[in-house]
Short mmCIF file of C-alpha atoms and ligand atoms in Angstrom, two decimals:
data_model
loop_
_atom_site.label_atom_id
_atom_site.label_comp_id
_atom_site.label_asym_id
_atom_site.label_seq_id
_atom_site.Cartn_x
_atom_site.Cartn_y
_atom_site.Cartn_z
CA UNK A 1 -36.08 17.07 -2.87
CA UNK A 2 -35.06 13.58 -1.93
CA UNK A 3 -37.57 10.99 -3.08
CA UNK A 4 -38.02 8.01 -0.84
CA UNK A 5 -39.37 5.55 -3.33
CA UNK A 6 -40.04 2.63 -1.06
CA UNK A 7 -41.92 4.47 1.69
CA UNK A 8 -45.31 3.30 0.41
CA UNK A 9 -44.13 -0.29 0.61
CA UNK A 10 -42.67 0.18 4.09
CA UNK A 11 -46.03 1.61 5.21
CA UNK A 12 -47.89 -1.46 3.99
CA UNK A 13 -45.51 -4.33 4.67
CA UNK A 14 -42.52 -3.63 6.92
CA UNK A 15 -42.62 -5.63 10.14
CA UNK A 16 -45.93 -7.33 9.44
CA UNK A 17 -46.56 -10.57 11.37
CA UNK A 18 -47.12 -13.59 9.17
CA UNK A 19 -50.20 -15.69 9.86
CA UNK A 20 -48.69 -19.04 8.91
CA UNK A 21 -51.59 -21.08 10.16
CA UNK A 22 -54.59 -19.42 8.51
CA UNK A 23 -52.77 -17.29 5.91
CA UNK A 24 -54.67 -14.14 6.81
CA UNK A 25 -53.15 -11.15 5.01
CA UNK A 26 -52.97 -8.80 7.99
CA UNK A 27 -50.92 -9.16 11.17
CA UNK A 28 -52.69 -11.32 13.75
CA UNK A 29 -53.42 -9.52 17.05
CA UNK A 30 -51.83 -11.13 20.12
CA UNK A 31 -53.70 -9.94 23.18
CA UNK A 32 -51.84 -12.18 25.62
CA UNK A 33 -50.24 -10.34 28.53
CA UNK A 34 -48.55 -13.54 29.75
CA UNK A 35 -46.01 -15.57 27.78
CA UNK A 36 -44.37 -18.84 28.86
CA UNK A 37 -40.66 -18.63 29.65
CA UNK A 38 -38.68 -19.55 26.59
CA UNK A 39 -35.26 -20.82 27.68
CA UNK A 40 -32.89 -18.01 28.59
CA UNK A 41 -34.67 -15.43 26.42
CA UNK A 42 -36.13 -12.44 28.14
CA UNK A 43 -39.81 -12.93 28.84
CA UNK A 44 -42.41 -11.12 26.81
CA UNK A 45 -44.69 -8.73 28.66
CA UNK A 46 -46.63 -5.62 27.50
CA UNK A 47 -44.76 -3.20 29.81
CA UNK A 48 -41.45 -4.61 28.57
CA UNK A 49 -42.45 -3.30 25.14
CA UNK A 50 -41.73 -6.69 23.55
CA UNK A 51 -45.03 -8.36 22.72
CA UNK A 52 -45.38 -9.62 19.11
CA UNK A 53 -47.52 -6.71 17.91
CA UNK A 54 -45.36 -4.08 19.64
CA UNK A 55 -42.19 -5.49 18.10
CA UNK A 56 -43.77 -5.76 14.66
CA UNK A 57 -45.00 -2.16 14.63
CA UNK A 58 -41.74 -0.87 16.14
CA UNK A 59 -39.91 -2.42 13.19
CA UNK A 60 -42.17 -0.55 10.75
CA UNK A 61 -41.64 2.75 12.60
CA UNK A 62 -37.87 2.33 12.75
CA UNK A 63 -37.85 1.65 8.99
CA UNK A 64 -40.04 4.71 8.29
CA UNK A 65 -37.53 6.97 10.06
CA UNK A 66 -34.44 5.11 8.89
CA UNK A 67 -33.53 4.24 12.50
CA UNK A 68 -32.31 1.01 14.06
CA UNK A 69 -34.93 0.66 16.74
CA UNK A 70 -38.23 2.18 17.93
CA UNK A 71 -40.63 2.08 20.88
CA UNK A 72 -44.36 2.80 20.91
CA UNK A 73 -46.03 4.64 23.79
CA UNK A 74 -49.55 5.43 24.96
CA UNK A 75 -49.31 9.10 23.93
CA UNK A 76 -46.91 11.57 22.38
CA UNK A 77 -46.21 13.03 25.82
CA UNK A 78 -45.41 9.56 27.21
CA UNK A 79 -42.82 9.18 24.43
CA UNK A 80 -41.42 12.69 24.91
CA UNK A 81 -41.25 12.58 28.71
CA UNK A 82 -39.73 9.09 28.78
CA UNK A 83 -37.16 9.93 26.10
CA UNK A 84 -36.09 13.12 27.89
CA UNK A 85 -35.92 11.60 31.36
CA UNK A 86 -34.03 8.56 30.06
CA UNK A 87 -31.19 10.86 28.96
CA UNK A 88 -31.09 13.24 31.95
CA UNK A 89 -30.18 13.37 35.62
CA UNK A 90 -29.93 15.98 38.37
CA UNK A 91 -27.60 18.82 37.45
CA UNK A 92 -27.92 18.34 33.69
CA UNK A 93 -28.94 21.16 31.36
CA UNK A 94 -30.93 21.03 28.10
CA UNK A 95 -31.48 23.70 25.46
CA UNK A 96 -35.05 23.81 24.13
CA UNK A 97 -36.27 25.56 21.00
CA UNK A 98 -38.46 28.46 22.13
CA UNK A 99 -41.66 27.60 20.24
CA UNK A 100 -42.18 23.93 21.09
CA UNK A 101 -45.47 22.10 21.61
CA UNK A 102 -47.35 23.55 24.60
CA UNK A 103 -47.58 20.21 26.43
CA UNK A 104 -43.82 19.69 26.20
CA UNK A 105 -43.25 23.18 27.52
CA UNK A 106 -45.58 22.55 30.46
CA UNK A 107 -43.84 19.24 31.19
CA UNK A 108 -40.42 20.89 31.34
CA UNK A 109 -41.57 23.87 33.40
CA UNK A 110 -43.39 21.74 35.97
CA UNK A 111 -41.23 18.62 36.25
CA UNK A 112 -37.63 19.69 35.57
CA UNK A 113 -37.17 22.09 38.53
CA UNK A 114 -38.27 19.38 41.01
CA UNK A 115 -35.76 16.96 39.49
CA UNK A 116 -32.95 19.49 39.53
CA UNK A 117 -32.68 19.49 35.73
CA UNK A 118 -31.88 22.88 34.22
CA UNK A 119 -33.17 24.20 30.92
CA UNK A 120 -33.01 27.24 28.65
CA UNK A 121 -35.21 28.32 25.78
CA UNK A 122 -33.59 29.70 22.64
CA UNK A 123 -34.39 33.19 21.42
CA UNK A 124 -34.71 32.12 17.81
CA UNK A 125 -34.17 29.11 15.58
CA UNK A 126 -30.67 29.74 14.20
CA UNK A 127 -27.68 27.49 14.90
CA UNK A 128 -26.14 30.39 16.88
CA UNK A 129 -29.28 30.65 19.02
CA UNK A 130 -28.76 27.03 20.10
CA UNK A 131 -24.95 27.15 20.32
CA UNK A 132 -24.88 30.26 22.50
CA UNK A 133 -26.76 28.48 25.30
CA UNK A 134 -24.54 25.39 25.53
CA UNK A 135 -22.37 25.26 28.66
CA UNK A 136 -20.42 22.63 30.61
CA UNK A 137 -23.53 20.90 32.04
CA UNK A 138 -25.47 20.87 28.76
CA UNK A 139 -26.38 17.35 27.67
CA UNK A 140 -28.70 17.91 24.75
CA UNK A 141 -30.66 20.11 22.35
CA UNK A 142 -34.39 19.70 21.77
CA UNK A 143 -35.93 20.80 18.46
CA UNK A 144 -39.28 20.89 16.70
CA UNK A 145 -39.33 21.62 12.97
CA UNK A 146 -41.60 22.70 11.34
CA UNK A 147 -42.74 24.52 14.46
CA UNK A 148 -46.25 25.04 15.74
CA UNK A 149 -48.14 27.17 14.75
CA UNK A 150 -45.95 29.42 12.55
CA UNK A 151 -44.23 26.61 10.58
CA UNK A 152 -40.72 27.95 11.10
CA UNK A 153 -37.82 25.65 10.28
CA UNK A 154 -34.60 24.78 12.06
CA UNK A 155 -31.60 23.86 9.88
CA UNK A 156 -31.39 20.30 11.17
CA UNK A 157 -28.12 19.29 9.53
CA UNK A 158 -26.28 22.38 10.80
CA UNK A 159 -27.65 22.10 14.34
CA UNK A 160 -26.85 18.37 14.45
CA UNK A 161 -23.29 19.03 13.27
CA UNK A 162 -22.79 21.81 15.82
CA UNK A 163 -24.19 19.56 18.60
CA UNK A 164 -21.81 16.75 17.64
CA UNK A 165 -18.90 19.19 17.83
CA UNK A 166 -20.01 20.07 21.38
CA UNK A 167 -20.59 16.42 22.34
CA UNK A 168 -24.30 16.90 23.12
CA UNK A 169 -27.24 14.88 21.81
CA UNK A 170 -30.10 16.20 19.67
CA UNK A 171 -33.75 15.23 19.94
CA UNK A 172 -36.52 16.35 17.58
CA UNK A 173 -40.29 16.28 17.75
CA UNK A 174 -41.00 15.29 14.12
CA UNK A 175 -44.79 15.16 14.54
CA UNK A 176 -45.68 18.01 12.17
CA UNK A 177 -43.60 16.65 9.27
CA UNK A 178 -44.41 12.94 9.73
CA UNK A 179 -41.85 10.38 8.53
CA UNK A 180 -43.14 10.89 4.99
CA UNK A 181 -41.95 14.50 4.79
CA UNK A 182 -38.83 14.51 6.95
CA UNK A 183 -36.32 11.97 8.28
CA UNK A 184 -34.09 13.79 10.80
CA UNK A 185 -31.85 10.80 11.60
CA UNK A 186 -30.45 10.99 8.06
CA UNK A 187 -29.53 14.63 8.77
CA UNK A 188 -27.56 13.69 11.89
CA UNK A 189 -30.21 14.16 14.60
CA UNK A 190 -29.92 11.47 17.33
CA UNK A 191 -33.46 10.85 18.55
CA UNK A 192 -36.79 11.28 16.73
CA UNK A 193 -40.11 11.67 18.59
CA UNK A 194 -43.66 11.53 17.28
CA UNK A 195 -47.09 12.08 18.64
CA UNK A 196 -48.62 9.17 16.70
CA UNK A 197 -51.97 10.68 17.70
CA UNK A 198 -51.43 12.92 14.67
CA UNK A 199 -50.25 11.79 11.19
CA UNK A 200 -49.25 8.23 12.07
CA UNK A 201 -52.74 7.50 13.44
CA UNK A 202 -54.28 9.94 10.98
CA UNK A 203 -57.96 9.29 11.69
CA UNK A 204 -58.33 11.20 14.97
CA UNK A 205 -59.09 8.01 16.89
CA UNK A 206 -55.76 6.81 18.37
CA UNK A 207 -53.60 8.20 21.16
CA UNK A 208 -49.98 7.04 20.82
CA UNK A 209 -46.35 8.16 20.73
CA UNK A 210 -43.09 6.94 19.20
CA UNK A 211 -39.35 7.22 19.87
CA UNK A 212 -36.84 6.17 17.16
CA UNK A 213 -33.06 6.10 17.43
CA UNK A 214 -29.97 3.88 17.31
CA UNK A 215 -29.92 0.55 19.16
CA UNK A 216 -27.58 1.95 21.81
CA UNK A 217 -29.74 4.99 22.58
CA UNK A 218 -32.94 2.94 22.50
CA UNK A 219 -31.48 0.58 25.10
CA UNK A 220 -31.30 3.48 27.56
CA UNK A 221 -34.81 4.64 26.55
CA UNK A 222 -36.27 1.18 27.12
CA UNK A 223 -34.58 0.87 30.51
CA UNK A 224 -36.50 3.96 31.64
CA UNK A 225 -39.64 3.10 29.66
CA UNK A 226 -40.09 -0.17 31.56
CA UNK A 227 -40.09 1.78 34.82
CA UNK A 228 -42.42 4.57 33.69
CA UNK A 229 -44.78 2.07 32.08
CA UNK A 230 -46.16 4.12 29.20
CA UNK A 231 -46.73 1.24 26.76
CA UNK A 232 -49.65 1.28 24.32
CA UNK A 233 -52.33 -1.42 24.55
CA UNK A 234 -52.09 -4.31 22.06
CA UNK A 235 -55.41 -3.41 20.50
CA UNK A 236 -54.24 0.11 19.74
CA UNK A 237 -50.86 -1.11 18.52
CA UNK A 238 -52.69 -3.25 15.99
CA UNK A 239 -54.97 -0.36 14.98
CA UNK A 240 -51.97 1.94 14.57
CA UNK A 241 -50.32 -0.59 12.26
CA UNK A 242 -53.53 -0.61 10.20
CA UNK A 243 -53.51 3.20 10.04
CA UNK A 244 -49.89 3.46 8.96
CA UNK A 245 -50.57 1.33 5.88
CA UNK A 246 -52.13 4.44 4.30
CA UNK A 247 -49.72 6.97 5.84
CA UNK A 248 -47.87 7.82 2.62
CA UNK A 249 -51.10 8.11 0.60
CA UNK A 250 -52.73 10.31 3.21
CA UNK A 251 -49.76 12.60 3.77
CA UNK A 252 -49.15 13.10 0.05
CA UNK A 253 -52.80 14.13 -0.34
CA UNK A 254 -52.55 16.41 2.72
CA UNK A 255 -49.36 18.03 1.37
CA UNK A 256 -51.11 18.77 -1.92
CA UNK A 257 -54.20 20.19 -0.22
CA UNK A 258 -52.10 22.36 2.10
CA UNK A 259 -50.08 23.80 -0.79
CA UNK A 260 -53.19 24.66 -2.79
CA UNK A 261 -54.88 26.12 0.28
CA UNK A 262 -51.79 28.22 1.09
CA UNK A 263 -51.75 29.59 -2.47
CA UNK A 264 -55.48 30.34 -2.28
CA UNK A 265 -55.17 32.14 1.07
CA UNK A 266 -52.09 34.03 -0.10
CA UNK A 267 -54.26 35.64 -2.82
CA UNK A 268 -57.23 36.30 -0.55
CA UNK A 269 -57.91 40.01 0.11
CA UNK A 270 -59.06 39.34 3.69
CA UNK A 271 -56.02 37.25 4.67
CA UNK A 272 -52.98 39.30 5.70
CA UNK A 273 -50.36 36.56 6.10
CA UNK A 274 -49.90 32.87 5.29
CA UNK A 275 -47.26 30.71 6.97
CA UNK A 276 -46.44 27.64 4.87
CA UNK A 277 -42.93 26.40 4.02
CA UNK A 278 -44.11 25.41 0.53
CA UNK A 279 -44.76 29.05 -0.45
CA UNK A 280 -41.89 30.78 -2.24
CA UNK A 281 -42.30 33.80 0.05
CA UNK A 282 -41.80 31.71 3.23
CA UNK A 283 -38.47 32.69 4.85
CA UNK A 284 -37.40 29.03 5.12
CA UNK A 285 -38.63 27.87 1.68
CA UNK A 286 -35.13 27.01 0.40
CA UNK A 287 -34.27 25.16 3.61
CA UNK A 288 -37.56 23.26 3.38
CA UNK A 289 -36.67 22.14 -0.15
CA UNK A 290 -33.30 20.97 1.12
CA UNK A 291 -34.25 19.05 4.25
CA UNK A 292 -37.86 17.94 3.68
CA UNK A 293 -39.36 15.47 1.22
CA UNK A 294 -42.65 17.40 1.20
CA UNK A 295 -43.85 20.68 2.75
CA UNK A 296 -46.45 19.12 5.04
CA UNK A 297 -50.15 19.34 5.70
CA UNK A 298 -50.05 22.14 8.28
CA UNK A 299 -50.27 25.88 7.68
CA UNK A 300 -51.39 28.97 9.52
CA UNK A 301 -52.78 32.30 8.41
CA UNK A 302 -53.84 35.64 9.77
CA UNK A 303 -57.24 37.13 9.09
CA UNK A 304 -57.66 40.81 8.23
CA UNK A 305 -58.83 42.96 11.14
CA UNK A 306 -62.17 43.33 9.30
CA UNK A 307 -62.85 39.64 9.98
CA UNK A 308 -63.89 38.38 13.41
CA UNK A 309 -61.70 35.35 14.20
CA UNK A 310 -64.15 33.53 16.46
CA UNK A 311 -67.11 34.14 14.17
CA UNK A 312 -65.02 32.76 11.30
CA UNK A 313 -64.52 29.50 13.21
CA UNK A 314 -68.21 29.30 14.10
CA UNK A 315 -69.30 29.84 10.50
CA UNK A 316 -67.22 27.00 9.08
CA UNK A 317 -69.60 24.29 7.93
CA UNK A 318 -67.40 21.34 6.96
CA UNK A 319 -64.01 22.20 8.47
CA UNK A 320 -64.13 21.48 12.18
CA UNK A 321 -62.66 23.69 14.87
CA UNK A 322 -60.75 21.00 16.81
CA UNK A 323 -57.78 20.80 19.12
CA UNK A 324 -56.11 17.89 17.35
CA UNK A 325 -54.58 17.83 13.89
CA UNK A 326 -53.39 15.65 11.02
CA UNK A 327 -56.57 13.63 10.59
CA UNK A 328 -58.18 12.89 7.22
CA UNK A 329 -60.69 15.64 8.05
CA UNK A 330 -59.53 19.26 7.87
CA UNK A 331 -59.55 21.17 11.15
CA UNK A 332 -58.75 24.66 12.40
CA UNK A 333 -57.86 26.14 15.76
CA UNK A 334 -57.12 29.57 17.14
CA UNK A 335 -53.74 28.88 18.81
CA UNK A 336 -54.20 31.73 21.29
CA UNK A 337 -57.28 30.00 22.71
CA UNK A 338 -56.30 26.36 22.28
CA UNK A 339 -52.81 24.90 21.79
CA UNK A 340 -51.13 27.95 23.33
CA UNK A 341 -53.80 28.93 25.86
CA UNK A 342 -51.64 27.96 28.84
CA UNK A 343 -48.85 30.31 27.81
CA UNK A 344 -48.81 33.84 29.19
CA UNK A 345 -49.81 36.64 26.79
CA UNK A 346 -46.17 37.76 26.86
CA UNK A 347 -44.89 34.29 25.87
CA UNK A 348 -47.42 34.18 23.04
CA UNK A 349 -46.47 37.57 21.66
CA UNK A 350 -42.80 36.63 21.94
CA UNK A 351 -43.58 33.68 19.68
CA UNK A 352 -45.60 35.79 17.26
CA UNK A 353 -48.99 34.27 18.10
CA UNK A 354 -51.58 36.99 17.68
CA UNK A 355 -55.36 37.07 18.12
CA UNK A 356 -56.16 36.71 14.41
CA UNK A 357 -53.91 33.69 13.82
CA UNK A 358 -55.65 30.51 12.59
CA UNK A 359 -53.90 27.15 12.28
CA UNK A 360 -55.21 24.92 9.51
CA UNK A 361 -54.64 21.16 9.36
CA UNK A 362 -55.29 19.78 5.88
CA UNK A 363 -57.42 16.73 5.48
CA UNK A 364 -57.95 14.75 2.30
CA UNK A 365 -61.22 16.35 1.17
CA UNK A 366 -61.68 17.92 -2.27
CA UNK A 367 -59.78 21.22 -2.44
CA UNK A 368 -62.76 23.09 -4.00
CA UNK A 369 -64.94 22.17 -1.03
CA UNK A 370 -62.30 23.33 1.45
CA UNK A 371 -61.81 26.68 -0.30
CA UNK A 372 -65.54 27.19 -0.60
CA UNK A 373 -66.00 26.60 3.15
CA UNK A 374 -63.16 28.96 4.14
CA UNK A 375 -64.44 31.62 1.77
CA UNK A 376 -68.06 31.57 2.91
CA UNK A 377 -66.95 31.66 6.57
CA UNK A 378 -64.73 34.69 5.92
CA UNK A 379 -67.58 36.46 4.09
CA UNK A 380 -70.03 35.82 6.93
CA UNK A 381 -67.57 37.03 9.59
CA UNK A 382 -66.82 40.49 8.24
CA UNK A 383 -67.39 43.26 10.74
CA UNK A 384 -70.24 45.44 9.49
CA UNK A 385 -68.65 48.77 10.30
C1 PLP B 1 -49.99 16.50 19.90
C2 PLP B 1 -48.55 16.78 19.95
C3 PLP B 1 -47.75 16.28 20.99
C4 PLP B 1 -48.31 15.50 22.15
O1 PLP B 1 -48.87 14.29 21.75
P1 PLP B 1 -50.04 13.54 22.57
O2 PLP B 1 -50.28 12.34 21.77
O3 PLP B 1 -51.19 14.50 22.65
O4 PLP B 1 -49.50 13.26 23.93
C5 PLP B 1 -46.40 16.55 20.94
N1 PLP B 1 -45.85 17.28 19.96
C6 PLP B 1 -46.58 17.79 18.96
C7 PLP B 1 -45.91 18.59 17.89
C8 PLP B 1 -47.96 17.56 18.91
O5 PLP B 1 -48.69 18.09 17.92
#
């Protein structure tokens, strides 16, 4: 695995605003929404994405992903929708990975037909699955790896290479990995997206999104972004900078907890399957070692038919059943009822999302406490007959 030695320092210092007057050690917060004209320079304005705090944090995010430029949005979906629409027009076609985030899927299915933008979903995650759908109007490929909720991987370097050969762009939702565990730009992917509501925020109290790419691509994203107006408030930009200072520490702890939890569940007699790229029996384990810096804090598992899935969630005492993920507190959801509830039963089964599947998001609690909670909830949820 590639070690990125300076990531902890980037998290703490990159982009920070210097307080030259009072010498405070954290970036000052500039709440001003009006800035005096400064010669011929473009004026600063929140919706132009160029206030001091926005530019400072964007610099940190670009550095974290190894990109030239970044923009911060009010939600992951604001980042995703703006990035997609900035690269597309009527008549264009995009290939989407089949098991992408539910909100992205809903966005495409509702908005694209009205705009005359065509799309296809892949059948699987191989390079051939993507390549076979490219035709003369295809402009780009959209990926999400590791995927939700089964943690399947796409070979990013191979797909990026194939896309370059076809002259189409590649975009990836890198939310599940976080910039600590995976840097797709280095593997040849063109545009990286994040729901910063997840690992970047990390405390389940910020809604934000990020796009990172080259300067040239980001110029086209910002041209659209200024029209759609999805900028994040200054206050939240500042809070997100504060959160990212501990990103590497948090994610390393979450990786470790997820690996230990996966190993524990893998041995558990009432768990029939565990999906975690860090396990040697995961079909993409070798690929994960190659293209990721860490295996991530997310995993999913399937409970034995003797265990009632909903009762299991109700019996958890410390781990919270919650829709969101990646916070310092561990959470679980039943994808069939939450993240993938808007899909049809057929779509869910196509993606391998059954009734007994639980998605687990590792927090930073003590591993013994997490295992104890899971174990007691499984014991209390066994069907009597
Ligand atoms: C949460 C999430 C999103 C959407 O982000 P919001 O901040 O809720 O808009 C997109 N992709 C993935 C993988 C997510 O987990």
